[in-house]
Coordinates of C-alpha atoms in Angstrom, one line a residue:
Chain A
X1 CA -36.0 25.3 6.1
X2 CA -36.8 23.6 9.3
X3 CA -34.0 21.1 8.8
X4 CA -31.5 23.9 8.2
X5 CA -32.6 25.6 11.4
X6 CA -32.5 22.3 13.4
X7 CA -28.9 22.0 12.2
X8 CA -28.2 25.6 13.4
X9 CA -29.4 24.8 16.9
X10 CA -27.8 21.3 17.0
X11 CA -31.0 20.0 18.5
X12 CA -32.7 16.6 18.5
X13 CA -34.2 17.2 15.0
X14 CA -30.8 17.9 13.6
X15 CA -30.1 15.3 10.8
X16 CA -26.5 15.7 11.5
X17 CA -27.1 14.6 15.0
X18 CA -25.7 17.8 16.6
X19 CA -22.1 17.1 15.3
X20 CA -21.3 20.2 13.3
X21 CA -21.1 24.0 13.9
X22 CA -24.0 26.1 12.7
X23 CA -24.6 26.2 8.9
X24 CA -22.0 23.5 8.2
X25 CA -24.7 21.6 6.4
X26 CA -24.7 18.3 4.5
X27 CA -27.4 17.0 2.3
X28 CA -26.8 14.1 -0.1
X29 CA -30.4 14.4 -1.1
X30 CA -29.8 17.8 -2.5
X31 CA -26.4 17.0 -3.9
X32 CA -24.9 19.3 -1.2
X33 CA -21.6 18.0 0.1
X34 CA -20.8 18.1 3.8
X35 CA -19.1 21.4 4.8
X36 CA -15.9 20.6 6.7
X37 CA -14.9 23.7 8.6
X38 CA -11.2 23.2 7.6
X39 CA -10.4 25.6 4.9
X40 CA -10.0 24.9 1.1
X41 CA -10.1 21.0 1.7
X42 CA -13.3 21.0 -0.3
X43 CA -11.5 22.1 -3.5
X44 CA -9.6 18.9 -4.3
X45 CA -12.6 16.9 -3.2
X46 CA -14.8 18.8 -5.6
X47 CA -12.2 17.9 -8.4
X48 CA -12.2 14.3 -7.3
X49 CA -16.0 14.2 -7.4
X50 CA -15.9 15.6 -10.9
X51 CA -13.3 13.1 -12.0
X52 CA -15.5 10.4 -10.6
X53 CA -18.4 11.7 -12.6
X54 CA -16.3 11.7 -15.7
X55 CA -14.9 8.2 -15.0
X56 CA -18.5 6.9 -14.8
X57 CA -19.5 8.8 -17.9
X58 CA -22.1 10.7 -15.9
X59 CA -23.2 14.2 -17.1
X60 CA -23.2 15.7 -13.6
X61 CA -20.6 18.4 -12.7
X62 CA -19.2 19.7 -9.5
X63 CA -18.9 23.3 -8.1
X64 CA -17.0 24.4 -5.1
X65 CA -16.6 27.8 -3.3
X66 CA -13.5 29.0 -1.4
X67 CA -12.6 32.4 0.2
X68 CA -9.9 34.4 -1.3
X69 CA -8.0 34.0 1.9
X70 CA -7.8 30.2 1.9
X71 CA -6.7 30.1 -1.7
X72 CA -3.2 30.3 0.0
X73 CA -3.8 26.8 1.2
X74 CA -1.9 23.9 -0.6
X75 CA -5.2 22.2 -1.2
X76 CA -6.2 25.0 -3.6
X77 CA -3.1 24.5 -5.6
X78 CA -3.7 20.7 -5.6
X79 CA -7.2 21.3 -6.8
X80 CA -6.3 23.5 -9.7
X81 CA -3.5 21.1 -10.8
X82 CA -5.7 18.1 -10.7
X83 CA -8.6 20.0 -12.4
X84 CA -6.4 20.9 -15.3
X85 CA -4.5 17.6 -15.7
X86 CA -7.7 15.6 -15.8
X87 CA -9.9 18.1 -17.5
X88 CA -12.3 17.7 -14.7
X89 CA -15.9 18.9 -15.1
X90 CA -15.7 21.4 -12.1
X91 CA -16.2 25.0 -11.3
X92 CA -13.8 26.4 -8.8
X93 CA -15.4 29.6 -7.3
X94 CA -13.2 32.1 -5.4
X95 CA -15.3 34.4 -3.2
X96 CA -13.1 37.5 -3.0
X97 CA -14.9 39.4 -0.2
X98 CA -11.6 41.1 0.5
X99 CA -11.4 40.0 4.2
X100 CA -10.3 36.8 5.8
X101 CA -11.3 37.6 9.4
X102 CA -8.9 40.5 10.0
X103 CA -6.6 39.9 7.1
X104 CA -7.2 42.0 4.0
X105 CA -6.9 40.2 0.7
X106 CA -3.3 41.3 0.2
X107 CA -2.3 38.5 2.6
X108 CA -3.5 36.1 -0.1
X109 CA -1.5 37.9 -2.8
X110 CA -4.2 40.3 -4.1
X111 CA -2.1 43.4 -4.2
X112 CA -0.1 42.2 -7.2
X113 CA -2.7 40.3 -9.3
X114 CA -6.2 39.0 -9.4
X115 CA -7.4 35.6 -8.3
X116 CA -8.8 35.0 -11.8
X117 CA -5.4 35.6 -13.2
X118 CA -4.1 32.5 -11.4
X119 CA -6.2 30.4 -13.6
X120 CA -3.8 31.3 -16.5
X121 CA -0.9 29.7 -14.8
X122 CA -2.6 26.4 -14.4
X123 CA -4.2 26.4 -18.0
X124 CA -7.7 26.8 -16.6
X125 CA -10.3 29.2 -18.0
X126 CA -10.5 32.2 -15.6
X127 CA -13.3 34.6 -15.2
X128 CA -13.6 37.7 -12.8
X129 CA -17.1 38.9 -12.2
X130 CA -18.7 41.6 -10.2
X131 CA -19.9 39.3 -7.4
X132 CA -22.6 41.9 -6.3
X133 CA -24.4 41.7 -9.6
X134 CA -26.6 38.6 -9.4
X135 CA -27.2 38.5 -13.1
X136 CA -23.5 38.6 -13.9
X137 CA -22.9 35.9 -11.4
X138 CA -25.6 33.8 -13.0
X139 CA -24.2 34.3 -16.5
X140 CA -20.7 33.5 -15.5
X141 CA -21.8 30.2 -13.7
X142 CA -24.0 29.1 -16.5
X143 CA -21.2 29.6 -19.0
X144 CA -18.8 27.6 -16.8
X145 CA -21.3 24.9 -16.2
X146 CA -22.1 24.5 -19.8
X147 CA -18.4 24.3 -20.6
X148 CA -17.9 21.6 -17.9
X149 CA -20.9 19.7 -19.2
X150 CA -19.5 19.8 -22.8
X151 CA -16.3 18.4 -21.4
X152 CA -14.5 21.6 -22.5
X153 CA -12.7 22.0 -19.2
X154 CA -12.7 23.3 -15.7
X155 CA -13.3 27.0 -14.9
X156 CA -12.0 29.3 -12.1
X157 CA -14.3 32.2 -11.3
X158 CA -13.3 35.1 -9.1
X159 CA -16.4 36.8 -7.5
X160 CA -15.3 40.3 -6.5
X161 CA -17.4 41.3 -3.6
X162 CA -17.1 42.7 -0.1
X163 CA -17.7 41.3 3.4
X164 CA -19.9 44.0 5.0
X165 CA -20.5 42.2 8.1
X166 CA -18.1 40.5 10.5
X167 CA -16.6 37.1 9.8
X168 CA -18.9 35.5 12.4
X169 CA -21.3 36.7 15.1
X170 CA -18.2 36.8 17.4
X171 CA -16.2 38.9 15.2
X172 CA -16.1 42.8 15.5
X173 CA -14.6 44.3 12.3
X174 CA -14.1 47.7 14.0
X175 CA -11.1 46.2 15.6
X176 CA -9.2 46.0 12.3
X177 CA -10.9 48.2 9.7
X178 CA -12.5 51.6 9.4
X179 CA -16.2 51.7 10.0
X180 CA -16.5 53.9 7.0
X181 CA -15.1 51.3 4.6
X182 CA -18.4 49.5 4.5
X183 CA -20.3 52.6 3.6
X184 CA -17.8 53.5 0.9
X185 CA -17.9 50.1 -0.9
X186 CA -19.1 51.3 -4.3
X187 CA -20.6 48.1 -5.8
X188 CA -23.7 48.1 -3.6
X189 CA -25.9 45.4 -2.0
X190 CA -26.7 42.7 -4.5
X191 CA -30.3 42.2 -3.4
X192 CA -30.9 45.9 -3.7
X193 CA -29.2 46.0 -7.1
X194 CA -31.4 43.2 -8.5
X195 CA -34.5 44.9 -7.0
X196 CA -33.7 48.2 -8.6
X197 CA -32.9 46.6 -11.9
X198 CA -36.2 44.7 -12.0
X199 CA -38.2 47.8 -11.1
X200 CA -36.3 49.7 -13.8
X201 CA -37.3 47.2 -16.4
X202 CA -40.9 47.1 -15.2
X203 CA -40.9 43.6 -13.8
X204 CA -41.1 44.4 -10.2
X205 CA -42.3 47.2 -7.9
X206 CA -41.7 48.4 -4.2
X207 CA -45.0 47.1 -2.9
X208 CA -44.3 43.6 -4.0
X209 CA -40.8 43.9 -2.7
X210 CA -42.2 44.9 0.8
X211 CA -44.6 42.1 0.7
X212 CA -41.9 39.6 -0.2
X213 CA -39.6 40.9 2.5
X214 CA -42.3 40.5 5.1
X215 CA -43.2 37.1 3.8
X216 CA -39.6 35.8 4.1
X217 CA -39.1 37.4 7.6
X218 CA -42.4 35.8 8.8
X219 CA -41.6 32.5 7.3
X220 CA -38.1 32.4 8.9
X221 CA -39.5 33.4 12.3
X222 CA -42.3 30.9 12.2
X223 CA -40.0 28.0 11.2
X224 CA -37.5 29.1 13.8
X225 CA -40.1 28.8 16.4
X226 CA -41.2 25.4 15.2
X227 CA -37.5 24.3 15.2
X228 CA -37.0 25.6 18.8
X229 CA -39.4 23.0 19.9
X230 CA -36.7 20.5 19.1
X231 CA -34.5 22.3 21.5
X232 CA -31.6 24.8 21.2
X233 CA -27.9 24.2 21.7
X234 CA -27.0 23.7 25.4
X235 CA -30.6 23.4 26.7
X236 CA -31.0 19.7 27.0
X237 CA -32.8 18.6 23.8
X238 CA -30.1 16.8 21.9
X239 CA -29.6 13.4 20.4
X240 CA -29.2 10.5 22.8
X241 CA -25.7 9.9 24.3
X242 CA -25.1 6.7 22.5
X243 CA -25.2 8.6 19.1
X244 CA -21.9 10.2 20.1
X245 CA -20.1 6.9 19.2
X246 CA -22.2 6.1 16.0
X247 CA -20.7 6.8 12.5
X248 CA -17.1 6.9 13.7
X249 CA -16.9 3.6 11.8
X250 CA -19.6 1.8 10.0
X251 CA -19.7 -0.7 12.8
X252 CA -18.9 -0.1 16.5
X253 CA -15.5 -1.7 17.4
X254 CA -15.0 -3.0 20.9
X255 CA -13.1 0.1 22.2
X256 CA -16.0 2.4 21.3
X257 CA -18.5 0.0 22.7
X258 CA -16.7 0.2 26.0
X259 CA -16.5 4.0 25.8
X260 CA -20.2 4.2 25.0
X261 CA -21.1 2.1 28.1
X262 CA -18.9 4.4 30.1
X263 CA -20.7 7.6 28.8
X264 CA -24.1 6.0 29.6
X265 CA -22.9 5.0 33.1
X266 CA -21.5 8.6 33.8
X267 CA -24.8 10.0 32.8
X268 CA -26.7 7.7 35.2
X269 CA -24.3 8.7 37.9
X270 CA -24.9 12.3 37.2
X271 CA -28.8 12.0 36.9
X272 CA -29.7 8.9 39.0
X273 CA -33.5 9.8 38.7
X274 CA -33.1 10.2 34.9
X275 CA -33.5 13.5 33.1
X276 CA -36.6 14.0 31.0
X277 CA -36.3 15.1 27.3
X278 CA -32.7 14.6 27.1
Chain B
X1 CA 7.0 -23.9 12.4
X2 CA 10.5 -23.4 11.3
X3 CA 11.5 -22.3 7.8
X4 CA 12.9 -25.7 7.1
X5 CA 9.7 -27.5 8.0
X6 CA 7.8 -25.2 5.7
X7 CA 10.2 -26.0 2.8
X8 CA 9.6 -29.7 3.4
X9 CA 5.9 -29.2 3.4
X10 CA 6.0 -27.3 0.1
X11 CA 8.3 -29.6 -1.6
X12 CA 6.1 -32.5 -0.3
X13 CA 3.1 -31.5 -2.5
X14 CA 4.7 -29.4 -5.1
X15 CA 1.5 -28.1 -6.5
X16 CA 0.9 -24.8 -4.6
X17 CA 1.4 -21.4 -6.1
X18 CA 3.9 -19.1 -4.5
X19 CA 3.7 -15.4 -4.8
X20 CA 5.8 -12.7 -3.2
X21 CA 4.1 -9.8 -1.4
X22 CA 4.2 -7.5 -4.4
X23 CA 2.6 -10.2 -6.5
X24 CA 0.0 -10.9 -4.0
X25 CA -0.9 -7.2 -3.6
X26 CA -1.0 -6.8 -7.4
X27 CA -3.4 -9.9 -7.6
X28 CA -5.7 -8.4 -4.9
X29 CA -5.9 -5.1 -6.8
X30 CA -6.5 -7.0 -10.1
X31 CA -9.3 -8.9 -8.6
X32 CA -11.0 -5.9 -7.2
X33 CA -10.7 -3.9 -10.4
X34 CA -12.2 -6.9 -12.2
X35 CA -15.1 -7.5 -9.7
X36 CA -16.1 -4.0 -8.8
X37 CA -16.4 -1.2 -11.5
X38 CA -16.2 1.4 -8.7
X39 CA -12.7 0.5 -7.7
X40 CA -10.0 2.8 -9.1
X41 CA -6.3 2.7 -8.5
X42 CA -4.1 5.8 -8.7
X43 CA -0.9 7.4 -7.5
X44 CA 2.5 8.6 -8.5
X45 CA 4.0 6.3 -11.3
X46 CA 1.3 3.6 -10.7
X47 CA -0.2 3.7 -14.2
X48 CA 1.9 3.2 -17.2
X49 CA 5.0 2.4 -15.2
X50 CA 3.3 0.1 -12.7
X51 CA 4.6 1.6 -9.5
X52 CA 8.2 2.0 -8.2
X53 CA 7.9 -1.4 -6.4
X54 CA 5.9 -2.9 -9.3
X55 CA 2.7 -3.4 -7.1
X56 CA 0.5 -2.1 -10.0
X57 CA 2.4 -3.5 -12.9
X58 CA 0.2 -4.5 -15.8
X59 CA -3.0 -3.2 -14.2
X60 CA -3.4 -0.1 -16.5
X61 CA -2.9 -2.2 -19.6
X62 CA -5.6 -4.6 -18.3
X63 CA -8.2 -2.2 -16.9
X64 CA -7.6 1.0 -18.8
X65 CA -6.5 4.5 -18.1
X66 CA -9.7 5.6 -16.4
X67 CA -9.4 2.9 -13.8
X68 CA -5.7 2.8 -13.2
X69 CA -3.8 6.1 -13.6
X70 CA -0.9 8.3 -12.8
X71 CA -1.3 11.3 -10.6
X72 CA 0.5 14.7 -10.1
X73 CA 3.2 14.6 -7.3
X74 CA 0.8 15.9 -4.7
X75 CA -0.2 13.7 -1.8
X76 CA -2.7 16.3 -0.6
X77 CA -4.2 16.2 -4.0
X78 CA -4.3 12.4 -4.2
X79 CA -6.0 12.0 -0.9
X80 CA -8.2 15.0 -1.5
X81 CA -9.5 13.8 -4.7
X82 CA -10.0 10.3 -3.3
X83 CA -12.3 11.8 -0.7
X84 CA -14.4 13.4 -3.5
X85 CA -14.4 10.2 -5.5
X86 CA -15.6 8.3 -2.4
X87 CA -18.3 10.8 -1.8
X88 CA -19.4 10.3 -5.5
X89 CA -19.7 6.4 -4.9
X90 CA -16.3 5.2 -6.1
X91 CA -14.0 3.0 -4.0
X92 CA -10.6 4.6 -4.6
X93 CA -7.3 2.8 -3.8
X94 CA -4.7 5.6 -3.8
X95 CA -1.0 4.7 -3.5
X96 CA 1.4 6.9 -1.6
X97 CA 4.8 6.0 -3.0
X98 CA 6.4 5.9 0.5
X99 CA 4.8 6.3 3.8
X100 CA 7.4 9.0 4.4
X101 CA 5.6 11.1 1.8
X102 CA 2.1 10.8 3.3
X103 CA 2.3 13.9 5.5
X104 CA 1.1 16.5 2.9
X105 CA -2.0 14.3 2.7
X106 CA -2.6 14.2 6.5
X107 CA -5.2 17.0 6.7
X108 CA -7.2 15.3 4.0
X109 CA -7.0 11.9 5.9
X110 CA -7.3 13.1 9.5
X111 CA -9.8 16.0 9.2
X112 CA -11.7 14.9 6.1
X113 CA -11.6 11.1 5.2
X114 CA -11.6 10.0 8.9
X115 CA -14.5 12.3 9.9
X116 CA -16.7 12.5 6.8
X117 CA -19.1 9.7 8.0
X118 CA -19.4 11.2 11.4
X119 CA -19.8 14.9 10.5
X120 CA -22.4 14.1 7.8
X121 CA -24.2 11.6 10.0
X122 CA -23.7 8.9 7.4
X123 CA -24.8 11.0 4.5
X124 CA -21.3 10.6 2.9
X125 CA -18.6 8.0 3.4
X126 CA -15.0 7.7 2.5
X127 CA -14.4 4.1 1.6
X128 CA -10.7 4.6 0.4
X129 CA -7.9 2.2 1.0
X130 CA -4.5 4.1 1.1
X131 CA -1.7 1.8 0.2
X132 CA 1.8 2.8 1.1
X133 CA 5.1 1.0 1.5
X134 CA 6.6 1.7 5.0
X135 CA 9.5 0.7 7.3
X136 CA 13.2 0.4 6.9
X137 CA 16.0 -2.0 6.4
X138 CA 16.6 -1.1 2.8
X139 CA 19.0 1.8 3.3
X140 CA 16.4 4.3 2.5
X141 CA 17.6 7.0 4.8
X142 CA 15.3 9.2 6.8
X143 CA 12.8 9.8 3.9
X144 CA 12.2 6.2 2.7
X145 CA 12.2 4.2 5.9
X146 CA 9.7 5.6 8.5
X147 CA 6.9 3.7 10.3
X148 CA 4.3 6.3 11.0
X149 CA 1.5 3.9 12.0
X150 CA 0.9 5.5 15.4
X151 CA 0.0 8.8 13.8
X152 CA -3.0 7.1 12.1
X153 CA -4.0 4.8 15.0
X154 CA -4.4 8.0 17.0
X155 CA -7.1 9.3 14.7
X156 CA -10.8 8.4 15.3
X157 CA -12.4 7.0 12.2
X158 CA -9.3 5.5 10.5
X159 CA -8.4 1.9 10.3
X160 CA -4.7 0.8 10.1
X161 CA -3.7 -2.5 8.6
X162 CA -0.2 -4.1 8.2
X163 CA 0.3 -7.4 6.5
X164 CA 3.5 -9.6 7.1
X165 CA 3.0 -12.3 4.5
X166 CA 1.9 -12.7 0.9
X167 CA -1.2 -14.7 1.9
X168 CA -2.3 -12.1 4.4
X169 CA -1.4 -9.2 2.2
X170 CA -3.9 -10.3 -0.5
X171 CA -6.7 -11.3 1.8
X172 CA -6.4 -8.2 4.0
X173 CA -6.2 -5.8 1.0
X174 CA -9.3 -7.3 -0.4
X175 CA -11.0 -6.9 3.0
X176 CA -9.8 -3.2 3.1
X177 CA -10.9 -2.3 -0.3
X178 CA -14.5 -3.8 0.4
X179 CA -14.6 -2.0 3.8
X180 CA -16.7 1.2 3.9
X181 CA -14.3 3.1 6.2
X182 CA -11.0 4.7 5.2
X183 CA -8.2 2.3 5.7
X184 CA -4.4 2.9 5.9
X185 CA -2.7 -0.2 4.5
X186 CA 1.0 -0.1 5.2
X187 CA 3.2 -2.5 3.3
X188 CA 6.4 -3.5 5.1
X189 CA 8.8 -3.0 2.0
X190 CA 11.7 -4.8 3.6
X191 CA 9.7 -8.1 3.2
X192 CA 8.2 -7.5 -0.2
X193 CA 10.6 -10.2 -1.7
X194 CA 11.2 -12.5 1.3
X195 CA 10.8 -12.6 5.1
X196 CA 13.6 -11.0 7.1
X197 CA 15.3 -12.6 10.1
X198 CA 17.0 -9.5 11.2
X199 CA 20.4 -10.7 10.0
X200 CA 21.1 -8.0 7.3
X201 CA 24.3 -9.6 6.4
X202 CA 22.7 -12.8 5.3
X203 CA 21.1 -13.2 1.8
X204 CA 17.4 -12.6 1.4
X205 CA 15.5 -15.9 1.4
X206 CA 12.8 -15.6 -1.2
X207 CA 9.1 -16.0 -0.2
X208 CA 8.8 -19.1 -2.3
X209 CA 10.6 -21.1 0.4
X210 CA 7.8 -20.4 2.9
X211 CA 4.3 -21.6 3.4
X212 CA 3.0 -18.1 4.0
X213 CA 3.6 -17.4 0.3
X214 CA 1.1 -20.0 -0.9
X215 CA -1.6 -17.8 -2.2
X216 CA -4.8 -19.2 -3.6
X217 CA -6.1 -17.8 -6.9
X218 CA -9.3 -15.8 -6.9
X219 CA -11.0 -13.9 -4.2
X220 CA -10.6 -14.6 -0.4
X221 CA -10.7 -12.3 2.6
X222 CA -8.9 -12.1 5.9
X223 CA -11.2 -10.2 8.4
X224 CA -10.0 -6.9 9.8
X225 CA -9.4 -7.0 13.5
X226 CA -8.2 -10.5 13.8
X227 CA -4.7 -11.3 14.9
X228 CA -2.7 -14.3 13.6
X229 CA -0.9 -16.8 15.8
X230 CA 2.6 -17.1 14.3
X231 CA 3.8 -19.6 16.9
X232 CA 2.0 -21.0 20.0
X233 CA 3.9 -21.1 23.3
X234 CA 3.5 -20.9 27.1
X235 CA 6.6 -18.9 28.1
X236 CA 6.2 -15.5 26.5
X237 CA 3.8 -13.4 24.5
X238 CA 5.2 -11.3 21.7
X239 CA 2.9 -8.7 20.2
X240 CA 4.2 -7.4 16.8
X241 CA 3.4 -6.7 13.2
X242 CA 5.0 -6.1 9.8
X243 CA 8.7 -6.9 9.3
X244 CA 9.2 -7.5 13.0
X245 CA 7.0 -10.6 12.9
X246 CA 9.7 -12.3 11.2
X247 CA 12.6 -10.9 13.2
X248 CA 10.8 -11.8 16.5
X249 CA 10.2 -15.3 15.3
X250 CA 13.8 -15.9 14.3
X251 CA 15.0 -14.6 17.7
X252 CA 12.6 -16.7 19.7
X253 CA 13.6 -19.7 17.7
X254 CA 17.2 -19.1 18.2
X255 CA 16.9 -18.7 21.9
X256 CA 14.7 -21.7 22.2
X257 CA 11.9 -19.7 23.9
X258 CA 8.3 -21.2 23.6
X259 CA 6.8 -17.9 22.6
X260 CA 3.2 -17.1 21.7
X261 CA 3.8 -14.7 18.9
X262 CA 0.8 -12.7 17.7
X263 CA 1.0 -10.9 14.4
X264 CA -1.6 -8.2 15.1
X265 CA -2.3 -7.5 11.4
X266 CA -4.8 -4.9 12.2
X267 CA -3.9 -2.1 14.7
X268 CA -7.4 -0.5 14.6
X269 CA -9.6 -2.3 15.3
X270 CA -7.3 -4.3 17.5
X271 CA -7.8 -8.0 18.3
X272 CA -7.9 -7.4 22.1
X273 CA -9.4 -10.8 22.8
X274 CA -6.4 -12.6 21.4
X275 CA -4.0 -10.3 23.2
X276 CA -5.7 -10.8 26.5
X277 CA -6.0 -14.5 26.1
X278 CA -2.3 -14.9 25.2
X279 CA -1.0 -12.6 28.0
X280 CA -3.2 -14.3 30.6
X281 CA -1.7 -17.6 29.5
X282 CA 2.0 -16.7 29.5
X283 CA 2.2 -13.9 32.1
X284 CA 4.8 -12.1 30.0
X285 CA 4.4 -9.6 27.3
X286 CA 7.0 -8.3 24.9
X287 CA 6.0 -5.7 22.3
X288 CA 8.2 -5.3 19.2
X289 CA 7.8 -2.6 16.5
X290 CA 10.2 -0.9 14.2
X291 CA 8.8 2.6 14.7
X292 CA 10.1 5.2 17.2
X293 CA 9.5 4.4 20.8
X294 CA 8.0 7.5 22.4
X295 CA 4.1 7.6 21.9
X296 CA 4.5 4.6 19.5
X297 CA 1.8 2.0 19.1
X298 CA 3.7 -0.1 21.7
X299 CA 2.8 2.4 24.3
X300 CA -0.9 1.8 23.6
X301 CA -0.4 -2.0 23.6
X302 CA 1.5 -1.7 26.9
X303 CA -1.2 0.4 28.5
X304 CA -3.9 -2.1 27.3
X305 CA -2.1 -5.1 28.6
X306 CA -1.3 -3.5 31.9
X307 CA -5.0 -2.4 32.4
X308 CA -6.4 -5.7 31.4
X309 CA -3.9 -8.3 32.4
X310 CA -2.0 -6.8 35.4
X311 CA -2.8 -9.5 37.9
X312 CA -1.6 -12.2 35.4
X313 CA 1.8 -10.4 34.7
X314 CA 4.9 -12.0 36.1
X315 CA 7.3 -9.4 34.8
X316 CA 6.9 -5.8 33.5
X317 CA 5.7 -5.4 29.9
X318 CA 8.7 -4.7 27.7
X319 CA 8.9 -2.7 24.5
X320 CA 11.6 -3.2 21.8
X321 CA 11.4 -0.4 19.2
X322 CA 13.4 1.8 16.9
X323 CA 15.2 4.6 18.7
X324 CA 13.7 8.1 19.0
X325 CA 15.8 9.6 16.2
X326 CA 15.2 10.1 12.5
X327 CA 15.9 6.9 10.6
X328 CA 19.7 7.1 10.0
X329 CA 21.3 6.0 6.7
X330 CA 24.7 4.7 7.4
X331 CA 23.8 3.7 10.9
X332 CA 20.6 1.9 9.8
X333 CA 21.4 -1.4 11.5
X334 CA 22.4 0.3 14.7
X335 CA 18.9 1.9 14.7
X336 CA 17.0 -1.2 13.6
X337 CA 15.5 -3.2 16.6
X338 CA 17.3 -6.3 15.5
X339 CA 18.3 -9.7 17.2
X340 CA 20.5 -8.1 19.8
X341 CA 17.9 -5.7 21.2
X342 CA 15.1 -8.3 21.0
X343 CA 17.3 -11.0 22.5
X344 CA 18.4 -9.0 25.5
X345 CA 14.8 -8.0 26.3
X346 CA 13.8 -11.7 26.1
X347 CA 16.7 -12.7 28.4
X348 CA 15.6 -10.0 30.9
X349 CA 12.1 -11.1 30.9
X350 CA 12.9 -14.8 31.0
X351 CA 15.3 -14.2 34.0
X352 CA 12.6 -12.3 35.9

């Protein structure tokens, strides 16, 4: 958790050295591939990872997620084509939350067909699930994962859901859709639905839910405070200047060495007395 | 060294093995496929058929369909899956059939392969080598002749390598495949079968007549970032690469100019030491490439030479390049920076 929050703050504790926008995580340790920020590029990459796994006779599979809006990218078409041609052990998830910033899903072709139906044209298995039903999502993913592991082929899963909030913290949906729409969304909040279901079948109760909510909130608050000791974006505590030039290549070529020296020189000019903690 | 002398040298011993550029590239791929189980070769028509230029001929039969295989006609897909394979731990060597076709794969190269190490802070890397035939002089028209190297040299995180001889092609390709960064390996297709003097109406001289086609068997490497001295001279420095190495060499020989010709071999990382040393010695710098002029790699070379060698220069830096038009079909030889264009630039510089 603290590593995730350090990344959000791009602070000196950030394992990604403050190079990526918030939540664009990467963790090889957890088999979590680096999030790009460019759209749908991850889809052929996931297929390639899955092909590599098959080439090495590995039993591991790949799963990737893409918004319904960016299925319009050519990369998604490439991913579906390569997945079917090589029978790659991959799950291609399409999160159809019906909004790509201000563009409704019709701009990705949703008025005439479903995203699951596209699977048919490629010869992929296609599923469409209620994306706000955690148990349905779990069942669909498990089916697709077992299918991939058995070398029975790739699966495209459309998760039909709704983006209640804005696209990002700088997005105000009232500029392009009715405020009522969110209230009228019929399929409900997935966490509430799971809670109600568990209470219904006698596995859970309101008191335990309340305690869990509080525990989670307290935990996030405490870890956030801890992470803030490593700094927050724009307030000094970042990785040292020279790290800007690392990892462009495995080794630093002469032109980056020169530029690195220049950056350090500029810093010394700007702060002749040095600047603590930065 | 003139072509004639080389022929004598070769005939003198008679035991060396000569390969053309295609054969040298094929051998580099064969060696890496044999040595490293993580190397895979893929691309349009590269598997069963062995590639439209035969660079992968016989490799699928030898190494199997999971190591050497055909792909859908999708450059975006080819580069995209190669990024994923690299992240898994493989060392993919995708072929893009012509450099002119590479553009659908640009986002995967520029935004993904080139920046993966950086954005993941070394968590994931993209150790792919993209091979692609490039350049004109084969009546390929505007879709089979381009030299887009400057698009790639402009990208942080990509290396760009261009061989000009069979010996270099093999040693450089092996270095590229073993390199842990993404590399664009452009193969000058005009000189696949023999070097080119720039006189298109003369028959092609096969590589076997030249020393540079003596290719040792087995594994050897030519380090990236090291230029090759084609000829040594005091009068003029020529910075060039690919097909134009041979054209520039022929023109200098014809004109009797004692030129220091540097075949750059690697554009990024660039051998700046060799360039500086040569220009400081000769005081004159001519840059020759086939690609279009504006924002071409020659502009970068010209800027570097001016910044670093200005007080040693006795004449302005000159660039000889293709024109800023699409590569024409019927007017190919009017476009190509051949002996007349290079010769006039040399005359101008030597007169100054």
